[in-house]
Amino acid sequence: MQLLQKLQRFDRERIPERVVHARGTGVKGEFTASADISDLSKATVFKSGEKTPVFVRFS
């Protein structure tokens, strides 16, 4: 009986909607690799001296 009650409560639980204007902040900048790690990754973002524009969101 307890399992049935727990399942019923879980099924009827209200799922809150996602907040449209959530608080947080964003930062725009440049990422510059300080060391060449091309032996670990083929991504050009990790070549030494390569500048890549980035945008990071903190919430």
Short mmCIF file of N, CA and C in Angstrom, two decimals:
data_model
loop_
_atom_site.label_atom_id
_atom_site.label_comp_id
_atom_site.label_asym_id
_atom_site.label_seq_id
_atom_site.Cartn_x
_atom_site.Cartn_y
_atom_site.Cartn_z
N MET A 1 0.82 -1.19 0.00
CA MET A 1 0.00 0.00 0.00
C MET A 1 0.87 1.26 0.00
N GLN A 2 1.97 1.25 0.74
CA GLN A 2 2.83 2.43 0.79
C GLN A 2 3.46 2.70 -0.57
N LEU A 3 3.85 1.65 -1.30
CA LEU A 3 4.44 1.83 -2.62
C LEU A 3 3.43 2.49 -3.56
N LEU A 4 2.20 2.04 -3.51
CA LEU A 4 1.15 2.60 -4.35
C LEU A 4 0.94 4.08 -4.03
N GLN A 5 0.93 4.43 -2.76
CA GLN A 5 0.76 5.83 -2.36
C GLN A 5 1.94 6.68 -2.82
N LYS A 6 3.15 6.16 -2.71
CA LYS A 6 4.33 6.91 -3.15
C LYS A 6 4.31 7.12 -4.66
N LEU A 7 3.91 6.10 -5.40
CA LEU A 7 3.83 6.23 -6.85
C LEU A 7 2.75 7.24 -7.25
N GLN A 8 1.62 7.22 -6.57
CA GLN A 8 0.55 8.18 -6.86
C GLN A 8 1.01 9.60 -6.57
N ARG A 9 1.69 9.80 -5.45
CA ARG A 9 2.19 11.12 -5.09
C ARG A 9 3.22 11.60 -6.12
N PHE A 10 4.09 10.70 -6.56
CA PHE A 10 5.12 11.05 -7.54
C PHE A 10 4.48 11.45 -8.87
N ASP A 11 3.45 10.71 -9.30
CA ASP A 11 2.79 10.99 -10.57
C ASP A 11 2.04 12.32 -10.55
N ARG A 12 1.54 12.71 -9.40
CA ARG A 12 0.76 13.95 -9.29
C ARG A 12 1.62 15.16 -8.95
N GLU A 13 2.90 14.93 -8.75
CA GLU A 13 3.80 16.02 -8.38
C GLU A 13 3.87 17.05 -9.51
N ARG A 14 3.80 18.31 -9.15
CA ARG A 14 3.86 19.38 -10.14
C ARG A 14 5.32 19.64 -10.51
N ILE A 15 5.60 19.65 -11.80
CA ILE A 15 6.95 19.95 -12.28
C ILE A 15 6.99 21.45 -12.60
N PRO A 16 7.84 22.21 -11.92
CA PRO A 16 7.87 23.66 -12.16
C PRO A 16 8.37 23.98 -13.57
N GLU A 17 7.80 25.02 -14.15
CA GLU A 17 8.22 25.46 -15.47
C GLU A 17 9.59 26.13 -15.39
N ARG A 18 10.29 26.12 -16.50
CA ARG A 18 11.60 26.75 -16.56
C ARG A 18 11.43 28.27 -16.49
N VAL A 19 12.26 28.91 -15.71
CA VAL A 19 12.19 30.36 -15.55
C VAL A 19 12.72 31.01 -16.82
N VAL A 20 11.90 31.89 -17.41
CA VAL A 20 12.27 32.51 -18.68
C VAL A 20 13.41 33.50 -18.50
N HIS A 21 13.29 34.36 -17.50
CA HIS A 21 14.32 35.37 -17.27
C HIS A 21 15.11 35.00 -16.01
N ALA A 22 15.82 33.90 -16.09
CA ALA A 22 16.59 33.43 -14.94
C ALA A 22 17.75 34.39 -14.69
N ARG A 23 18.13 34.49 -13.44
CA ARG A 23 19.26 35.36 -13.09
C ARG A 23 20.56 34.67 -13.45
N GLY A 24 21.48 35.45 -13.87
CA GLY A 24 22.80 34.94 -14.24
C GLY A 24 23.56 36.07 -14.89
N THR A 25 24.76 35.79 -15.29
CA THR A 25 25.56 36.80 -15.96
C THR A 25 26.38 36.14 -17.05
N GLY A 26 26.76 36.92 -18.02
CA GLY A 26 27.56 36.40 -19.12
C GLY A 26 28.83 37.22 -19.27
N VAL A 27 29.85 36.58 -19.77
CA VAL A 27 31.13 37.24 -19.97
C VAL A 27 31.61 36.93 -21.39
N LYS A 28 32.00 37.98 -22.09
CA LYS A 28 32.51 37.84 -23.45
C LYS A 28 34.00 38.12 -23.42
N GLY A 29 34.78 37.32 -24.13
CA GLY A 29 36.22 37.54 -24.13
C GLY A 29 36.94 36.70 -25.16
N GLU A 30 38.20 36.49 -24.92
CA GLU A 30 39.06 35.74 -25.82
C GLU A 30 39.80 34.66 -25.06
N PHE A 31 39.88 33.48 -25.66
CA PHE A 31 40.66 32.39 -25.08
C PHE A 31 41.94 32.25 -25.88
N THR A 32 43.06 32.28 -25.20
CA THR A 32 44.36 32.08 -25.84
C THR A 32 45.05 30.92 -25.15
N ALA A 33 45.38 29.91 -25.92
CA ALA A 33 46.07 28.74 -25.36
C ALA A 33 47.49 29.13 -24.98
N SER A 34 47.90 28.77 -23.79
CA SER A 34 49.24 29.13 -23.33
C SER A 34 50.29 28.09 -23.70
N ALA A 35 49.84 26.88 -24.03
CA ALA A 35 50.77 25.82 -24.41
C ALA A 35 50.16 25.02 -25.56
N ASP A 36 50.99 24.48 -26.40
CA ASP A 36 50.53 23.68 -27.53
C ASP A 36 50.22 22.26 -27.06
N ILE A 37 48.97 21.87 -27.17
CA ILE A 37 48.58 20.50 -26.81
C ILE A 37 48.00 19.78 -28.02
N SER A 38 48.52 20.10 -29.21
CA SER A 38 48.01 19.50 -30.44
C SER A 38 48.22 17.99 -30.48
N ASP A 39 49.11 17.46 -29.65
CA ASP A 39 49.28 16.00 -29.59
C ASP A 39 48.11 15.33 -28.87
N LEU A 40 47.33 16.11 -28.10
CA LEU A 40 46.17 15.57 -27.38
C LEU A 40 44.85 15.85 -28.09
N SER A 41 44.81 16.93 -28.90
CA SER A 41 43.56 17.31 -29.57
C SER A 41 43.87 17.92 -30.93
N LYS A 42 42.98 17.67 -31.89
CA LYS A 42 43.14 18.25 -33.22
C LYS A 42 42.41 19.58 -33.36
N ALA A 43 41.72 20.01 -32.32
CA ALA A 43 40.98 21.27 -32.36
C ALA A 43 41.94 22.45 -32.46
N THR A 44 41.65 23.37 -33.38
CA THR A 44 42.55 24.52 -33.58
C THR A 44 42.53 25.47 -32.39
N VAL A 45 41.51 25.38 -31.55
CA VAL A 45 41.42 26.27 -30.40
C VAL A 45 42.56 26.01 -29.41
N PHE A 46 43.16 24.84 -29.44
CA PHE A 46 44.21 24.49 -28.49
C PHE A 46 45.62 24.65 -29.03
N LYS A 47 45.78 25.25 -30.20
CA LYS A 47 47.13 25.54 -30.71
C LYS A 47 47.69 26.74 -29.96
N SER A 48 48.97 26.70 -29.67
CA SER A 48 49.61 27.76 -28.90
C SER A 48 49.50 29.10 -29.63
N GLY A 49 49.02 30.12 -28.92
CA GLY A 49 48.90 31.45 -29.49
C GLY A 49 47.63 31.70 -30.27
N GLU A 50 46.84 30.68 -30.51
CA GLU A 50 45.58 30.82 -31.26
C GLU A 50 44.54 31.53 -30.39
N LYS A 51 43.98 32.63 -30.89
CA LYS A 51 42.97 33.38 -30.14
C LYS A 51 41.58 32.98 -30.64
N THR A 52 40.70 32.66 -29.70
CA THR A 52 39.35 32.22 -30.02
C THR A 52 38.35 33.04 -29.22
N PRO A 53 37.37 33.68 -29.90
CA PRO A 53 36.35 34.42 -29.16
C PRO A 53 35.44 33.46 -28.40
N VAL A 54 35.11 33.81 -27.15
CA VAL A 54 34.26 32.95 -26.33
C VAL A 54 33.20 33.80 -25.62
N PHE A 55 32.09 33.14 -25.27
CA PHE A 55 31.06 33.73 -24.42
C PHE A 55 30.70 32.68 -23.39
N VAL A 56 30.79 33.03 -22.10
CA VAL A 56 30.53 32.09 -21.02
C VAL A 56 29.37 32.63 -20.18
N ARG A 57 28.42 31.76 -19.84
CA ARG A 57 27.29 32.16 -19.00
C ARG A 57 27.41 31.49 -17.63
N PHE A 58 27.30 32.30 -16.59
CA PHE A 58 27.31 31.81 -15.21
C PHE A 58 25.92 32.00 -14.63
N SER A 59 25.37 30.94 -14.04
CA SER A 59 24.04 31.08 -13.45
C SER A 59 24.00 30.50 -12.06
#
